[in-house]
Short mmCIF file of C-alpha atoms in Angstrom, two decimals:
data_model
loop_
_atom_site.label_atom_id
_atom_site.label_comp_id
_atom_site.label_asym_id
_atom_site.label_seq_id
_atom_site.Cartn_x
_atom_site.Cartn_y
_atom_site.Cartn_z
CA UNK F 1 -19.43 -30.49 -8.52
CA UNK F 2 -16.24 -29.63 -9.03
CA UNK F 3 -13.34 -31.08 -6.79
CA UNK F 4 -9.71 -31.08 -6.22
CA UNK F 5 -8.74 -34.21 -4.64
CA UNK F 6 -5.45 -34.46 -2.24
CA UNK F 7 -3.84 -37.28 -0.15
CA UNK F 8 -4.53 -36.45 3.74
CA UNK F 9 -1.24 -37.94 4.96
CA UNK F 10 0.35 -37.24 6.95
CA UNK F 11 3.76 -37.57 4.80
CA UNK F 12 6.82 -37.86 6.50
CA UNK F 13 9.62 -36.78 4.83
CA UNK F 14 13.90 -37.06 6.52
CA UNK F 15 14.96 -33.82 7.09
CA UNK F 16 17.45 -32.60 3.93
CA UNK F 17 14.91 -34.74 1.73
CA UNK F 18 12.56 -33.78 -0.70
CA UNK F 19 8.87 -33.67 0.16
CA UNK F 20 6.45 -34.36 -2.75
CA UNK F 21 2.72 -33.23 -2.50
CA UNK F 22 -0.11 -33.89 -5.15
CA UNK F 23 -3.09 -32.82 -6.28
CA UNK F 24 -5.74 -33.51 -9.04
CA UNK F 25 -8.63 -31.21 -10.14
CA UNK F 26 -11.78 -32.53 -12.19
CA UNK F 27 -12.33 -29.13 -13.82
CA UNK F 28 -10.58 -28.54 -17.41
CA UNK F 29 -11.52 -25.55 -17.88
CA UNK F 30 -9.36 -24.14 -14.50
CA UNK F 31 -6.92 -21.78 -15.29
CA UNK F 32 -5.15 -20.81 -11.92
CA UNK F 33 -3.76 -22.99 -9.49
CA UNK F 34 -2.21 -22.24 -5.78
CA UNK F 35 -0.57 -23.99 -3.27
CA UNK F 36 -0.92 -22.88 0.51
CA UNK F 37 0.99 -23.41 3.77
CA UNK F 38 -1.37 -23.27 6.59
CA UNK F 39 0.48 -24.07 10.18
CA UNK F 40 -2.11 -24.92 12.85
CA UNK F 41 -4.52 -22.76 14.20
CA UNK F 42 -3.15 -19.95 11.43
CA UNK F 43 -4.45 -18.87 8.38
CA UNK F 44 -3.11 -20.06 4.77
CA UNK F 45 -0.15 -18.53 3.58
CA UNK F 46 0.44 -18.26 -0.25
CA UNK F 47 3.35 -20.27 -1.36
CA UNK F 48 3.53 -20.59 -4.92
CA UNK F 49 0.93 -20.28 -8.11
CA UNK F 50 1.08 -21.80 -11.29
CA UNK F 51 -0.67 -20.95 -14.53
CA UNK F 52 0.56 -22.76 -17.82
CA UNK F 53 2.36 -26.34 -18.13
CA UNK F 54 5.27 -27.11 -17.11
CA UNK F 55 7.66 -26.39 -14.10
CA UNK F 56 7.25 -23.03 -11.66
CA UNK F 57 10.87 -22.45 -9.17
CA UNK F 58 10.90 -20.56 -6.57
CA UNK F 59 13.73 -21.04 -4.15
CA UNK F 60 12.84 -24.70 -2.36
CA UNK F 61 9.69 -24.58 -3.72
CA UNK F 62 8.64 -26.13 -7.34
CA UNK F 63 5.37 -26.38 -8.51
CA UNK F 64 4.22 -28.44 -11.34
CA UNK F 65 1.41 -28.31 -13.93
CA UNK F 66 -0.18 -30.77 -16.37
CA UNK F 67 -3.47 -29.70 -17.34
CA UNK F 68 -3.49 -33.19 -19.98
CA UNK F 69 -3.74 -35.21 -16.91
CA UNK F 70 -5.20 -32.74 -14.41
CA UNK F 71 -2.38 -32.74 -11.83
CA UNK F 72 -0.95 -30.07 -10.10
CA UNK F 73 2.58 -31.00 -7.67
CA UNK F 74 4.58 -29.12 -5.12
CA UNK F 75 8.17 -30.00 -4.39
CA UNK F 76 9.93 -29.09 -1.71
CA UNK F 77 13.90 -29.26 -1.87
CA UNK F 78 15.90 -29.75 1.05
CA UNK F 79 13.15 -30.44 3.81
CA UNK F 80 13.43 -28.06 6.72
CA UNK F 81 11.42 -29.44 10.08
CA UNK F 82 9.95 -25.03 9.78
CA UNK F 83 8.14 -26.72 6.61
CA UNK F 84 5.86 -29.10 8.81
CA UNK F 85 2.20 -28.05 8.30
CA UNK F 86 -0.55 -28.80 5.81
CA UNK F 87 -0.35 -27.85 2.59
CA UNK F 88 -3.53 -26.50 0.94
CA UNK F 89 -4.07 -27.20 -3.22
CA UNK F 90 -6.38 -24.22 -4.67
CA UNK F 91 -8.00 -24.39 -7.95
CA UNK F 92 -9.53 -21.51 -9.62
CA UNK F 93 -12.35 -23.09 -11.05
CA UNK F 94 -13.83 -20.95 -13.33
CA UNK F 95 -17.36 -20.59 -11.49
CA UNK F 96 -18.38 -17.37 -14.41
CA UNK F 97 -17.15 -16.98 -17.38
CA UNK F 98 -15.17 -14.08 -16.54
CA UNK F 99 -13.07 -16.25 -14.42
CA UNK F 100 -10.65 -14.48 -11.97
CA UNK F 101 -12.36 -12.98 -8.99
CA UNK F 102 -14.89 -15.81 -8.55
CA UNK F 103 -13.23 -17.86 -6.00
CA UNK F 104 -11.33 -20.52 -5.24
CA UNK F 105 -12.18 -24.67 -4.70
CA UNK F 106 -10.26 -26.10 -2.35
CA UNK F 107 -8.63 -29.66 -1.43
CA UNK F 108 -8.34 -30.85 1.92
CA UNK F 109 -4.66 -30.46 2.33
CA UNK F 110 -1.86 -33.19 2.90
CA UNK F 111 -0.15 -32.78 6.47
CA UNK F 112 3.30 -33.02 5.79
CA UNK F 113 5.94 -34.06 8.79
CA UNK F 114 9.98 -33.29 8.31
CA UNK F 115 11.66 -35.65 11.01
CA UNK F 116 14.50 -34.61 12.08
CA UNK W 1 1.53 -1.95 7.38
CA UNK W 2 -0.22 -3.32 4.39
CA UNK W 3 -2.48 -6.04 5.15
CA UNK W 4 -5.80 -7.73 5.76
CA UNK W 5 -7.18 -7.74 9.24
CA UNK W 6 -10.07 -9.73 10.86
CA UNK W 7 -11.70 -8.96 14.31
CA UNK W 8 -12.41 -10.14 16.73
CA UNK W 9 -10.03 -13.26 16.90
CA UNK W 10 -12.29 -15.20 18.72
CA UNK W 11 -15.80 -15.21 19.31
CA UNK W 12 -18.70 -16.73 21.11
CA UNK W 13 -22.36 -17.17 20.11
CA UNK W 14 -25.38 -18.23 21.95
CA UNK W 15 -27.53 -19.97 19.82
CA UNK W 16 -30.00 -17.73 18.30
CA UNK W 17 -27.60 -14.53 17.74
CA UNK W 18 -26.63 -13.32 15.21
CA UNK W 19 -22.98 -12.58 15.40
CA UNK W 20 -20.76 -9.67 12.58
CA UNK W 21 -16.91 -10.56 11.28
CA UNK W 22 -15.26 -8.00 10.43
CA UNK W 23 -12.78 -8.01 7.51
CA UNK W 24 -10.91 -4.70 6.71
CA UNK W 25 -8.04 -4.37 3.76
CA UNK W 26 -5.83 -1.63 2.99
CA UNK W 27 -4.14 -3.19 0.06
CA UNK W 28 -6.33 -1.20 -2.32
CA UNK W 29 -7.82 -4.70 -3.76
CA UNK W 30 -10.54 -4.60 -5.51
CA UNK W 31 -12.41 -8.20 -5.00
CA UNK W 32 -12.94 -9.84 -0.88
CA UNK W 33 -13.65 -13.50 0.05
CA UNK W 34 -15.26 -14.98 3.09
CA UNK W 35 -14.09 -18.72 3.33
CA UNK W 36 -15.25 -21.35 6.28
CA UNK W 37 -13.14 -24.01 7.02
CA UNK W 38 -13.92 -27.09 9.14
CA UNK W 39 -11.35 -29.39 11.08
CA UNK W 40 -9.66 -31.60 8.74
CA UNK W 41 -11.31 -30.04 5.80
CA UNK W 42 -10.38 -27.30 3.12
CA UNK W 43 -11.79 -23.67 2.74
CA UNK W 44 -15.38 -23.31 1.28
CA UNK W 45 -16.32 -19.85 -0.21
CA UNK W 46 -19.18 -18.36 1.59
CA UNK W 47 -19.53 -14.94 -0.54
CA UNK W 48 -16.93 -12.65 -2.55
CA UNK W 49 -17.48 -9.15 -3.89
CA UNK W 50 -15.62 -8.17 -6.96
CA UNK W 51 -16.76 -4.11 -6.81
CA UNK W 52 -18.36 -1.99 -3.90
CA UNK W 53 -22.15 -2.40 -3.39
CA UNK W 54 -22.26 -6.03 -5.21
CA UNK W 55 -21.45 -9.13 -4.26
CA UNK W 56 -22.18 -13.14 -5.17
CA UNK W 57 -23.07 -16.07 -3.49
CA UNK W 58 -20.39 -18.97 -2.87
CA UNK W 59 -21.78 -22.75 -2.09
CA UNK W 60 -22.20 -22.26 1.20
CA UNK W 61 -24.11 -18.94 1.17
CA UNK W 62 -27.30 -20.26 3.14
CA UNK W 63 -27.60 -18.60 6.92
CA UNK W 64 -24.87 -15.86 5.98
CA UNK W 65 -25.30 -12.34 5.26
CA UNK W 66 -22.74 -9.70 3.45
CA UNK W 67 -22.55 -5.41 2.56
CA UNK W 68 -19.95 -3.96 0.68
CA UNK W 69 -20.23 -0.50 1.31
CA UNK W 70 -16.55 0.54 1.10
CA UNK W 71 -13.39 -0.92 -0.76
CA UNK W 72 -11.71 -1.93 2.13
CA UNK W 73 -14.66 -3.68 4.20
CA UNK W 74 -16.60 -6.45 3.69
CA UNK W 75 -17.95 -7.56 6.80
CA UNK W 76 -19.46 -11.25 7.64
CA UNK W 77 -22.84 -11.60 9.36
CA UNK W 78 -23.39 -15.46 10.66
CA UNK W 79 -27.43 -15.32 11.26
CA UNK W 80 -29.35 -17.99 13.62
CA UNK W 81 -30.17 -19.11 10.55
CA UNK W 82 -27.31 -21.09 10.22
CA UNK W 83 -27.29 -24.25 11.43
CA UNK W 84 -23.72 -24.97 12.50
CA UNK W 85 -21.65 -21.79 12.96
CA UNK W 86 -19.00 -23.25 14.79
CA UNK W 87 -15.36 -22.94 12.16
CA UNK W 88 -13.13 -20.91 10.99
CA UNK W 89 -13.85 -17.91 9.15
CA UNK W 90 -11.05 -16.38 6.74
CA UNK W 91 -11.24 -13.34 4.86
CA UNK W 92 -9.43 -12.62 1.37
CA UNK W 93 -8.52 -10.24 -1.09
CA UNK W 94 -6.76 -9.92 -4.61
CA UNK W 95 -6.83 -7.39 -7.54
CA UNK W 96 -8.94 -8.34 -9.99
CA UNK W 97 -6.65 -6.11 -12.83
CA UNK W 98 -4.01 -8.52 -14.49
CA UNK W 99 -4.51 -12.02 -15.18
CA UNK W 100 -3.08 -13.22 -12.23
CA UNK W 101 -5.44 -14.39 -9.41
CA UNK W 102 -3.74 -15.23 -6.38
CA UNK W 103 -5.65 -14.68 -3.36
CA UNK W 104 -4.37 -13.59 0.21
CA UNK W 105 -5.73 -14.75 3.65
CA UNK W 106 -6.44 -12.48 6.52
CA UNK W 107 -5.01 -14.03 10.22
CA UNK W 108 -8.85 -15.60 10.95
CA UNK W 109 -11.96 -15.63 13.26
CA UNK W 110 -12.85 -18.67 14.83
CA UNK W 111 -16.16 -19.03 16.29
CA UNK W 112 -17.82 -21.19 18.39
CA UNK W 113 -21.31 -21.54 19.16
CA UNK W 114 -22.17 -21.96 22.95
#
């Protein structure tokens, strides 16, 4: 069964701060990984997506990738309260071998709080 | 506007129907998604299509139906077969040219079984 694992929270984060999500995967052979914004009651909103090692910027938003260790991050610079919701880690998983179009796994999402 | 849209927003079921999402793109992707999602829990895939007139199970497949008959549709049937109904159902699209995969979310139906 292949998972992606992600701390619940909530995280609470000063406003001006940066936040600092996580997320592991158990699949090595993924190739894609996402993070979404989903406010509540809404549907997930694409944020950032990462495919090799390293570092991914993209205005507040960084998103890191170690595929050694399995461990995808999201940082987010300069807290606004507007970035209070959960935050959804995607992993494509590689279900055929054609990867790509075959879906994506899913963590639970950490619910992030910016306190003013 | 370009965009994925799902209808109706809300919806009721009596136990026993079966109820039809609709999910309708006009972004000229090729592959859709149906997703559920649970309170407190993350999206599971239901069914995705990569081409018109095929489509593959997801790991949730059991007491859901789906037709791809056009490039922009791919419509969700929830059957009485299905034991617990009540979430909420998101549609989603990509191109499948490229190597990049990212996946976009139509605005949701959530149904609720009376």
């Amino acid at each position: 069964q292949k998972e992606v694992e992600q701390n619940s929270g909530p995280l609470s984060v000063p406003e001006g701060a940066i936040a600092s999500l996580n997320c592991t995967y158990s699949d090595r052979g993924s190739q894609s990984f996402f993070w979404y914004r989903q406010y509540s009651g809404k549907s997930p909103e694409l944020i950032m997506s990462i495919y090799s090692n390293g570092d991914k910027e993209d205005g507040r938003f960084t998103a890191q990738l170690n595929k050694a260790s399995q461990y995808v991050s999201l940082l987010i610079r300069d807290s606004q309260p507007s970035d209070s919701a959960t935050y959804l880690c995607a992993v494509n998983a590689g279900r055929d071998s054609g990867g790509g179009a075959d879906g994506l796994t899913f963590g639970k999402g950490t619910h992030l709080i910016i306190q003013p | 506007d370009g965009g994925i849209t799902q209808s109706p927003k809300y919806l009721f079921r009596k136990e026993g129907q079966n109820v039809t999402l609709s999910c309708e793109q006009n972004l000229n992707h090729d592959a859709m998604y149906w997703y559920r999602q649970d309170p407190g829990q993350g999206l599971r895939l239901i069914y995705y299509s990569q081409i018109v007139n095929d489509f593959q199970k997801g790991d949730i497949a059991e007491g859901y139906s789906v037709s791809r008959e056009k490039k922009e549709s791919f419509p969700l049937t929830v059957t009485s077969a299905q034991k617990n109904p009540t979430a909420f159902y998101l549609c989603a699209s990509r191109h499948t040219s490229g190597s990049y995969n990212e996946q976009f979310f139509g605005p949701g139906t959530r149904l609720t079984v009376l």
